[in-house]
Coordinates of C-alpha atoms and ligand atoms in Angstrom, one line a residue:
M1 CA 87.2 93.4 78.3
N2 CA 87.4 90.4 76.3
R3 CA 89.7 87.2 76.3
R4 CA 92.4 88.1 74.7
T5 CA 93.4 91.5 75.5
F6 CA 92.9 90.3 79.4
L7 CA 95.9 87.3 78.5
Q8 CA 97.4 90.0 76.9
A9 CA 97.4 92.2 79.7
L10 CA 98.2 89.5 82.6
M11 CA 101.6 88.2 80.4
L12 CA 102.4 92.1 80.7
T13 CA 102.5 92.1 84.2
A14 CA 103.6 88.7 84.6
T15 CA 106.9 88.8 81.8
G16 CA 107.8 92.4 81.7
G17 CA 109.4 93.8 84.4
L18 CA 106.2 93.7 87.1
T19 CA 104.8 96.8 85.2
S20 CA 101.5 97.9 86.2
L21 CA 98.1 97.5 84.6
P22 CA 95.5 99.6 83.8
A23 CA 92.1 99.7 85.9
W24 CA 89.3 97.5 84.7
A25 CA 86.7 99.3 86.7
D26 CA 85.0 100.6 82.9
D27 CA 85.5 97.2 80.8
D28 CA 82.1 95.6 80.5
E29 CA 82.5 92.8 77.9
D30 CA 82.8 90.6 80.7
D31 CA 82.8 87.1 79.0
N32 CA 83.3 83.4 80.6
K33 CA 82.3 83.9 84.1
T34 CA 83.4 80.7 85.8
S35 CA 82.2 81.5 89.4
T36 CA 79.2 83.1 90.8
N37 CA 81.0 85.9 92.7
V38 CA 83.8 86.9 90.4
R39 CA 84.1 89.3 87.4
F40 CA 86.7 87.7 85.5
S41 CA 87.0 84.3 84.4
L42 CA 89.4 82.5 87.0
A43 CA 92.4 80.5 85.6
N44 CA 92.9 76.8 86.1
T45 CA 96.2 76.1 87.6
G46 CA 95.5 72.7 89.3
I47 CA 95.6 74.7 92.8
T48 CA 92.8 73.7 95.3
N49 CA 91.4 74.6 99.1
K50 CA 94.3 76.7 99.8
H51 CA 93.7 79.8 102.1
V52 CA 95.7 82.9 102.2
V53 CA 95.1 85.4 104.9
I54 CA 96.6 89.0 104.1
V55 CA 97.1 91.2 107.3
G56 CA 96.2 94.8 105.4
G57 CA 94.6 96.3 102.6
G58 CA 96.7 98.7 101.7
M59 CA 99.0 99.4 98.3
A60 CA 101.3 95.8 98.9
G61 CA 97.9 93.7 100.7
A62 CA 95.7 94.7 97.9
T63 CA 97.5 94.2 95.4
A64 CA 98.6 91.0 96.9
A65 CA 94.9 89.6 97.2
K66 CA 93.9 90.3 93.5
Y67 CA 97.2 89.1 92.5
L68 CA 96.7 85.8 94.2
R69 CA 93.6 85.5 92.5
L70 CA 94.1 86.4 89.6
W71 CA 97.3 84.2 89.0
G72 CA 96.4 81.2 91.3
G73 CA 92.6 81.0 90.6
A74 CA 89.9 79.9 92.3
G75 CA 91.3 77.6 94.5
V76 CA 93.5 80.1 96.2
S77 CA 91.1 81.4 98.3
V78 CA 92.0 84.9 99.5
T79 CA 91.2 86.5 103.1
L80 CA 92.2 90.4 103.4
V81 CA 91.9 91.4 106.9
E82 CA 91.7 95.1 107.0
P83 CA 90.1 97.5 109.9
N84 CA 89.5 100.7 108.0
P85 CA 86.3 100.0 105.7
I86 CA 88.0 102.1 102.9
Y87 CA 91.5 102.7 102.1
V88 CA 92.9 106.3 102.1
S89 CA 95.9 107.0 100.1
N90 CA 99.0 108.6 101.2
I91 CA 100.5 109.3 97.9
M92 CA 99.1 112.8 96.8
S93 CA 98.1 113.5 100.3
G94 CA 101.0 116.6 100.0
L95 CA 98.2 118.2 97.6
V96 CA 95.4 118.4 100.7
L97 CA 97.6 120.0 102.9
A98 CA 98.4 122.6 99.9
A99 CA 94.5 122.5 99.8
S100 CA 95.2 121.7 95.8
R101 CA 93.2 118.0 96.5
T102 CA 90.4 116.8 98.5
L103 CA 91.4 114.2 101.2
S104 CA 87.9 112.0 99.9
S105 CA 89.5 111.7 96.3
L106 CA 92.1 109.7 97.9
N107 CA 89.6 107.3 99.0
Y108 CA 89.4 103.8 97.5
S109 CA 87.0 101.1 98.3
Y110 CA 87.4 97.2 98.4
T111 CA 84.9 96.8 96.5
N112 CA 85.9 96.0 93.2
L113 CA 88.1 93.5 94.8
I114 CA 85.3 91.7 96.4
N115 CA 83.6 92.1 93.6
N116 CA 86.0 91.2 90.4
Y117 CA 88.3 88.8 92.2
G118 CA 86.2 87.1 94.8
I119 CA 88.3 88.3 98.0
S120 CA 86.7 87.9 101.2
L121 CA 87.1 91.1 103.6
K122 CA 87.0 91.0 107.2
Q123 CA 86.8 94.2 108.5
A124 CA 88.7 93.7 112.2
S125 CA 92.4 93.9 113.0
V126 CA 95.1 91.2 113.6
V127 CA 95.7 91.1 116.9
S128 CA 98.1 87.9 117.1
F129 CA 99.0 84.9 115.2
D130 CA 100.3 81.4 116.1
N131 CA 102.3 80.2 113.1
T132 CA 102.2 76.3 114.9
R133 CA 98.8 76.3 114.3
K134 CA 98.6 78.2 111.4
I135 CA 95.7 80.5 112.8
V136 CA 95.0 84.5 113.4
T137 CA 93.3 86.0 116.1
L138 CA 91.5 89.3 115.2
S139 CA 89.9 92.2 117.0
D140 CA 86.6 90.7 117.1
N141 CA 87.8 87.4 119.3
S142 CA 87.6 85.1 115.6
S143 CA 89.9 83.3 113.8
L144 CA 91.3 82.4 110.6
S145 CA 93.5 79.6 109.7
Y146 CA 95.8 79.6 106.7
D147 CA 97.8 77.9 104.6
R148 CA 100.0 81.1 104.0
L149 CA 100.0 84.1 105.9
I150 CA 101.2 87.5 104.3
F151 CA 101.5 90.9 106.4
A152 CA 101.2 93.6 104.8
T153 CA 100.4 96.2 107.5
G154 CA 102.5 99.2 106.5
I155 CA 104.0 101.3 109.7
Q156 CA 103.3 102.5 113.3
L157 CA 104.3 105.9 114.1
D158 CA 107.0 105.9 117.4
D159 CA 106.3 108.6 120.7
A160 CA 109.0 110.9 119.8
Y161 CA 111.0 114.3 120.9
G162 CA 108.5 114.7 123.5
L163 CA 105.2 114.1 121.7
T164 CA 102.8 110.9 122.5
A165 CA 100.2 109.2 119.8
T166 CA 97.7 111.5 122.2
D167 CA 98.9 114.4 120.7
Y168 CA 99.6 112.9 116.9
A169 CA 95.4 112.2 116.9
G170 CA 95.1 115.8 118.6
N171 CA 96.4 119.1 117.9
Y172 CA 100.2 117.8 116.8
P173 CA 99.6 115.7 113.6
H174 CA 102.2 113.9 112.1
A175 CA 99.7 113.0 109.2
W176 CA 102.2 110.3 107.9
Q177 CA 99.3 107.9 107.6
S178 CA 96.3 109.7 105.9
G179 CA 93.1 110.0 107.2
P180 CA 91.9 112.7 109.6
Q181 CA 95.6 113.4 110.6
T182 CA 96.0 114.7 107.1
S183 CA 92.7 117.6 107.6
K184 CA 93.8 118.4 110.8
L185 CA 97.6 119.1 109.2
A186 CA 95.8 121.1 106.5
S187 CA 93.3 123.1 108.6
L188 CA 96.2 124.3 111.2
I189 CA 98.6 125.4 107.6
A190 CA 95.5 127.5 106.4
N191 CA 95.0 129.0 109.8
M192 CA 98.7 130.1 109.9
G193 CA 98.9 133.9 109.6
N194 CA 101.7 136.4 108.4
N195 CA 105.6 135.7 109.8
D196 CA 104.2 132.1 111.2
T197 CA 106.7 129.5 110.9
F198 CA 106.1 126.1 110.3
V199 CA 108.6 123.4 111.6
M200 CA 109.1 120.1 110.6
T201 CA 111.2 117.3 111.2
I202 CA 112.1 114.2 109.1
P203 CA 113.6 110.9 111.1
A204 CA 116.8 109.1 109.9
K205 CA 116.2 106.9 107.3
P206 CA 114.8 104.0 106.4
Y207 CA 111.4 105.9 106.5
R208 CA 108.2 105.7 104.3
C209 CA 108.6 107.8 101.3
P210 CA 112.3 108.8 100.9
P211 CA 111.0 112.4 98.6
G212 CA 107.3 112.2 100.9
P213 CA 109.2 115.1 103.6
Y214 CA 110.6 117.1 101.4
E215 CA 107.9 117.3 98.9
R216 CA 106.3 118.1 102.2
A217 CA 108.3 121.1 102.8
C218 CA 107.4 122.4 99.4
L219 CA 104.1 122.3 99.2
V220 CA 103.5 123.7 102.4
A221 CA 106.1 126.9 101.6
D222 CA 104.2 126.9 98.0
Y223 CA 100.9 127.4 99.7
L224 CA 102.1 130.2 101.9
K225 CA 102.9 132.4 99.0
R226 CA 100.3 131.4 97.0
T227 CA 97.6 132.4 99.7
G228 CA 99.6 135.9 100.3
K229 CA 101.0 134.9 103.8
T230 CA 104.1 137.3 103.9
G231 CA 107.3 136.7 106.1
T232 CA 105.8 133.4 106.9
K233 CA 108.7 130.5 106.7
V234 CA 109.4 126.6 106.9
I235 CA 111.7 125.4 108.5
V236 CA 113.0 121.8 107.9
L237 CA 114.9 119.6 110.6
D238 CA 116.2 116.5 108.8
E239 CA 117.9 114.1 111.1
N240 CA 119.8 112.3 108.2
T241 CA 123.1 113.3 107.5
A242 CA 125.3 113.4 104.5
I243 CA 125.4 110.5 101.6
A244 CA 128.9 109.9 100.6
G245 CA 129.5 110.6 96.9
S246 CA 126.8 113.0 96.8
D247 CA 128.0 116.3 94.4
L248 CA 126.1 118.5 96.7
S249 CA 127.0 120.6 99.3
A250 CA 126.1 120.5 103.1
P251 CA 123.6 120.6 104.1
Y252 CA 121.4 119.7 100.9
N253 CA 124.0 116.5 100.0
A254 CA 121.8 115.0 103.5
I255 CA 118.6 115.0 101.0
Q256 CA 117.7 111.3 100.9
A257 CA 115.9 111.3 97.3
E258 CA 115.8 113.5 94.3
P259 CA 118.6 115.1 95.9
H260 CA 118.9 118.1 92.6
S261 CA 115.6 118.6 92.6
F262 CA 115.0 119.6 95.7
H263 CA 118.3 121.3 96.0
Q264 CA 116.8 123.7 93.4
A265 CA 113.4 123.8 95.1
F266 CA 115.0 124.6 98.7
T267 CA 117.6 127.4 97.1
Q268 CA 115.5 128.9 94.0
I269 CA 111.8 128.0 94.4
H270 CA 111.0 128.2 97.7
T271 CA 113.4 130.7 99.1
N272 CA 111.2 130.8 102.5
I273 CA 112.3 127.4 103.5
T274 CA 115.3 127.0 105.5
Y275 CA 116.8 123.4 105.2
H276 CA 119.1 121.8 108.2
S277 CA 120.7 118.2 108.0
G278 CA 122.2 115.8 110.5
V279 CA 119.9 117.3 113.2
T280 CA 120.2 115.9 116.5
G281 CA 118.5 116.4 120.1
I282 CA 115.4 117.1 119.0
S283 CA 113.0 117.8 121.6
V284 CA 109.4 119.5 121.1
T285 CA 107.6 121.3 123.9
K286 CA 103.8 122.4 123.3
S287 CA 102.5 125.2 123.8
S288 CA 100.3 125.9 127.0
A289 CA 97.2 126.4 124.5
N290 CA 97.8 123.1 123.3
D291 CA 97.4 124.3 120.0
G292 CA 99.8 122.5 117.6
S293 CA 102.3 125.5 118.2
G294 CA 105.5 125.8 120.8
S295 CA 108.8 125.6 120.3
I296 CA 111.7 122.7 119.2
S297 CA 115.2 122.8 120.6
C298 CA 117.6 120.7 118.7
S299 CA 121.6 121.1 117.4
A300 CA 120.3 122.9 114.9
G301 CA 118.8 125.1 117.4
N302 CA 115.8 126.8 118.9
F303 CA 112.6 127.6 116.6
S304 CA 109.5 128.7 117.9
A305 CA 106.7 127.3 115.5
K306 CA 103.1 128.5 114.9
V307 CA 102.8 124.9 113.3
I308 CA 104.6 122.1 114.4
N309 CA 104.8 118.6 112.3
I310 CA 107.0 116.3 113.5
I311 CA 107.6 112.9 111.2
P312 CA 108.3 110.6 114.0
P313 CA 110.4 107.3 113.2
H314 CA 108.7 104.5 112.6
R315 CA 108.6 100.8 112.7
A316 CA 106.5 97.4 111.5
P317 CA 103.5 97.5 113.8
S318 CA 103.8 95.6 117.0
V319 CA 101.4 93.0 116.3
M320 CA 105.1 91.5 113.8
T321 CA 107.2 92.2 116.9
N322 CA 108.0 88.1 116.3
L323 CA 109.1 88.8 113.2
C324 CA 110.7 91.7 113.3
N325 CA 114.0 89.7 115.3
G326 CA 114.7 92.9 117.6
G327 CA 114.9 95.5 115.0
R328 CA 112.2 97.6 113.6
W329 CA 111.1 95.7 110.5
A330 CA 110.9 92.3 109.2
P331 CA 113.8 90.5 107.7
V332 CA 112.5 88.6 104.1
N333 CA 114.2 86.5 101.5
V334 CA 113.2 89.5 98.5
L335 CA 112.9 85.8 96.6
N336 CA 109.4 85.3 98.0
Y337 CA 108.9 87.7 100.9
E338 CA 109.2 84.8 103.5
S339 CA 110.1 85.7 106.7
T340 CA 113.5 84.7 107.6
V341 CA 113.0 84.8 111.2
A342 CA 113.1 81.1 112.9
N343 CA 109.8 79.0 112.9
M344 CA 108.3 81.9 110.6
T345 CA 108.0 79.3 107.3
G346 CA 105.0 80.2 105.2
I347 CA 104.7 83.9 107.0
H348 CA 105.7 86.5 103.8
V349 CA 105.7 90.3 104.6
I350 CA 105.4 92.6 102.2
G351 CA 105.8 96.7 101.8
D352 CA 106.6 99.4 104.4
A353 CA 107.1 96.3 107.2
S354 CA 109.4 94.5 105.4
Q355 CA 113.4 95.1 105.3
T356 CA 114.6 95.3 102.2
T357 CA 117.1 97.5 100.1
Q358 CA 114.3 98.4 97.9
P359 CA 112.7 101.8 99.0
K360 CA 109.2 101.8 101.1
A361 CA 106.9 103.5 98.7
G362 CA 103.8 102.5 97.3
H363 CA 104.8 101.6 94.1
I364 CA 107.4 99.4 95.6
A365 CA 104.5 97.5 98.1
N366 CA 102.7 97.1 94.7
Q367 CA 105.7 95.3 92.7
E368 CA 106.9 93.4 96.4
A369 CA 103.1 92.2 96.3
K370 CA 103.4 90.8 92.8
V371 CA 107.2 88.9 93.3
C372 CA 105.2 87.4 96.7
A373 CA 102.0 86.7 95.0
D374 CA 103.9 84.5 92.2
A375 CA 106.0 82.8 94.4
I376 CA 103.3 81.8 96.8
I377 CA 101.4 80.6 93.9
R378 CA 104.7 78.4 92.7
A379 CA 104.6 76.9 96.4
F380 CA 101.3 75.6 96.0
Q381 CA 102.8 73.9 92.9
N382 CA 105.8 72.4 94.5
Q383 CA 107.5 75.1 92.0
G384 CA 110.8 76.9 93.3
V385 CA 111.0 80.5 93.3
D386 CA 111.9 83.3 90.4
P387 CA 115.3 82.9 90.9
A388 CA 115.7 86.8 89.2
P389 CA 112.8 89.0 89.8
V390 CA 112.7 93.0 88.8
T391 CA 110.6 95.3 91.0
N392 CA 110.4 99.5 89.8
S393 CA 109.2 102.1 91.3
A394 CA 108.1 105.9 90.3
C395 CA 107.6 108.2 92.3
Y396 CA 106.7 111.9 91.4
S397 CA 107.4 114.9 93.5
P398 CA 104.6 117.9 93.5
I399 CA 107.1 121.2 94.0
T400 CA 104.5 123.6 93.6
N401 CA 100.6 123.2 93.1
T402 CA 101.1 123.5 89.3
T403 CA 105.0 121.5 89.0
A404 CA 106.8 117.9 89.6
S405 CA 109.7 116.4 89.7
W406 CA 110.0 112.4 89.8
L407 CA 111.7 109.6 90.1
T408 CA 112.8 106.1 89.1
G409 CA 114.3 103.1 89.6
V410 CA 114.7 99.1 88.1
Y411 CA 115.6 97.1 91.0
Q412 CA 116.8 93.5 89.8
Y413 CA 118.0 90.4 92.3
D414 CA 121.7 90.5 92.8
A415 CA 122.4 86.8 93.9
T416 CA 125.8 88.5 95.7
S417 CA 124.2 90.2 98.4
K418 CA 120.7 88.6 98.4
T419 CA 119.7 91.8 98.2
M420 CA 117.3 94.0 95.4
R421 CA 119.9 96.3 94.0
L422 CA 119.3 99.5 91.2
W423 CA 120.3 98.3 87.6
A424 CA 120.1 100.6 84.6
N425 CA 122.1 99.9 81.1
G426 CA 123.1 96.2 82.2
A427 CA 124.8 96.9 85.6
F428 CA 123.9 97.6 88.9
T429 CA 124.3 101.7 89.7
D430 CA 122.6 101.5 93.1
K431 CA 121.4 105.2 92.2
A432 CA 117.5 105.6 91.2
I433 CA 117.3 108.6 88.4
E434 CA 115.4 111.6 88.7
S435 CA 114.1 114.1 86.3
A436 CA 116.4 117.0 84.8
D437 CA 113.7 119.4 85.6
I438 CA 110.6 120.5 87.9
S439 CA 108.0 121.1 85.5
S440 CA 104.1 121.3 84.4
K441 CA 104.5 118.2 82.1
N442 CA 105.7 115.9 85.1
F443 CA 102.5 117.1 86.9
S444 CA 100.1 116.2 84.4
K445 CA 101.9 112.8 84.4
M446 CA 101.9 112.6 87.6
S447 CA 97.9 112.2 87.7
T448 CA 98.4 109.2 85.0
W449 CA 100.8 107.4 86.7
F450 CA 98.8 107.6 90.6
N451 CA 95.6 106.7 88.7
T452 CA 97.5 103.6 86.8
L453 CA 98.8 102.7 90.5
M454 CA 95.6 102.4 92.4
G455 CA 93.8 101.0 89.7
D456 CA 96.1 98.3 89.1
S457 CA 96.0 98.3 93.0
F458 CA 92.8 98.7 93.6
S459 CA 90.5 97.6 90.9
Ligands
LIG1 C1 102.9 112.1 102.4 C2 103.6 110.4 101.5 C3 103.1 110.5 100.7 C4 103.8 109.5 99.6 N1 103.9 109.6 98.5 C5 104.0 108.3 97.8 C6 104.7 108.3 96.2 O1 104.4 109.5 95.5 N2 104.9 107.1 95.7 C7 104.8 106.3 96.1 O2 105.2 105.2 95.4 N3 104.7 106.0 97.9 C8 104.7 107.2 98.5 N4 104.1 107.1 99.7 C9 104.5 105.8 100.5 C10 103.3 105.0 100.4 O3 102.2 105.9 101.2 C11 103.5 103.7 101.4 O4 105.1 103.5 100.8 C12 102.7 102.7 100.7 O5 101.3 103.1 101.4 C13 102.7 101.7 101.9 O6 101.9 100.1 101.5 P1 101.9 99.4 102.7 O7 100.5 98.5 102.3 O8 103.3 98.9 103.4 O9 101.1 100.1 103.4 P2 100.0 100.6 103.8 O10 99.4 101.3 102.6 O11 99.6 101.8 105.1 O12 98.5 100.0 104.1 C14 99.2 99.0 105.6 C15 97.5 98.6 105.9 O13 97.6 97.3 106.9 C16 96.4 98.3 107.5 N5 97.0 97.0 109.1 C17 97.9 97.8 110.0 N6 97.8 96.7 111.2 C18 96.6 96.0 110.6 C19 95.8 94.8 111.5 N7 96.9 94.7 112.5 N8 95.5 94.2 111.2 C20 94.9 94.5 110.0 N9 95.2 95.6 109.0 C21 96.1 96.3 109.3 C22 95.9 99.3 107.6 O14 95.0 100.1 108.2 C23 96.5 99.9 106.2 O15 95.2 99.9 105.6 C24 103.9 108.4 100.2 C25 103.7 108.6 101.7 C26 103.4 109.5 102.6 C27 103.2 109.6 103.9

C-alpha cells in the first residue's frame, strides 16, 4: 500500500460513517517504516507514553487495538490480553452446523495485529482489575498497568433450564461461542436420523446476534432436508414476545430480526420448522444416555428431542461484575464507551458486554471499537469527544446453503435520549432495513461482507 492510498483509506474510515476497510494483508509497497516492529508508518500525533490494555481479542478488542495504533501513533502502546491463540469467528458458524463450511475456515490469528501495528499480545485472561491503582491482574499472576482500560470480553452464558456449563461443554452444547461446541453440535445434527426432532431455544432479548437463532433454525432444517432425513422436525422455542407495531400475526410477530425473511423461511421454505413465541417455564430433562437427547417441557408443550440445543440467557463475563451496576451488561456513555458506573473513569466497554441500544453484533462491535479508539486518542490529546458519532451494522443470514437474506442499519447519536438510534432519510426511524428477498445473490455478497469485516478487524 502506498502512502496516498493508505491515507485515503484512513480518511474513509475516520469520516465516512466509520465504514469498514479492506484487508491489507496482500499489500507489499510498505514504505516509510518508522518502527522496527510495525509494517505501517504510524502517525505522529504528539501523544507520548500512553498505555492501553484491552481485555479480549474478539471483534471489538482486535479492532480497537488496531485503530488505537493506527490513529494514536507510536506513543500509544497497546497490550491485548486474550487467552486463546486464535480467534474463531461466530459469524458464519451456522454454516458449519449445516456442513457447508469448516470450523477452521473461521480461524483468525493475531499475527497481523502484532506485525502490522506493533500490538503486544499477552496470552492470558484478566482475572481482576483495580481502577484506583490502574492495574489489571492476569491468570498467570502477572499484572499490567494502564492509562486506559478497555473491556471487550464478549459474553458469558448462564447455567439455565436445568443445564450447566459442564453440560454445554459435553453433549448439550449451546455453540453460541464458536469453538469445540460448534463441532460437537454439528456432529449431533449429522447423526440425526429419519423422524428425529431438533429442539432449540432462544433467550429473551437482548442476546448476541438478533437474527442468529432464526438463522440457525433455517440452516439445521435445510441440512436435514438436503441430507434426505425424512420426517425430521425443528422446533423453535422463543422466549421473546410480540414486538409492538409488527405487521405479522402471532407467533411470528415476536421474531427479533429480519421478521419478514424468517416468516417466509418458516412458513414457505422450511415447513419442517415449527416456531413458538412467548415461551416460558423451559425445563430440560437429559436422557439417561446423556447423549444430547432428552425432553423439554415449557408453556408451549412437552417435546422429545434427539438433539437439544439451548441458547442460554447471557451476560457480561463475571470479571466485569463491578462494571454492571447489578445488571447483566455494562452501562456506557456511547460518545466514548466509558463506563458510567461510579469510580470507573478511564474504563471503556465495547462489543457485546456493553449495554447500548445497538445490537450485540460483530459488525457493531467493530464500529463501537472505532468510536472508542477515537475518543481515547482525543482524550490523550485533551480534546473533547466527537459529539455526533455514527455507527452502522450489516448482517447477512443464510437461509439455505445457497441463499441468504440481510439486515442493515445506520445508528446516529440522539442527544436527547443520549442513545444511538436507527436513522434513515434524515430522521430517526428506530427500524432496521431488511432485504426484500431471499436470494443466491445475497448469499454471494455475504462472503464479501464477511471477509471485509474480518479483514478490517484482524489485518
Ligand atoms: C451463530 C452466530 C452468528 C453470528 N452472526 C453474526 C453476523 O452475521 N453478523 C454480526 O455482526 N454478528 C454476528 N454474530 C455476533 C458476533 O459474533 C458477536 O456480536 C461478536 O463476536 C461480539 O464481539 P465481542 O468482541 O464483543 O466478543 P467476542 O467476539 O466473543 O470476543 C470476546 C473475546 O474476549 C475474550 N475474553 C473473555 N473474557 C476474557 C478475560 N477475562 N480476559 C481476556 N480475554 C477474555 C474471549 O476469549 C474472546 O476472544 C453471531 C454470533 C453467533 C453466535
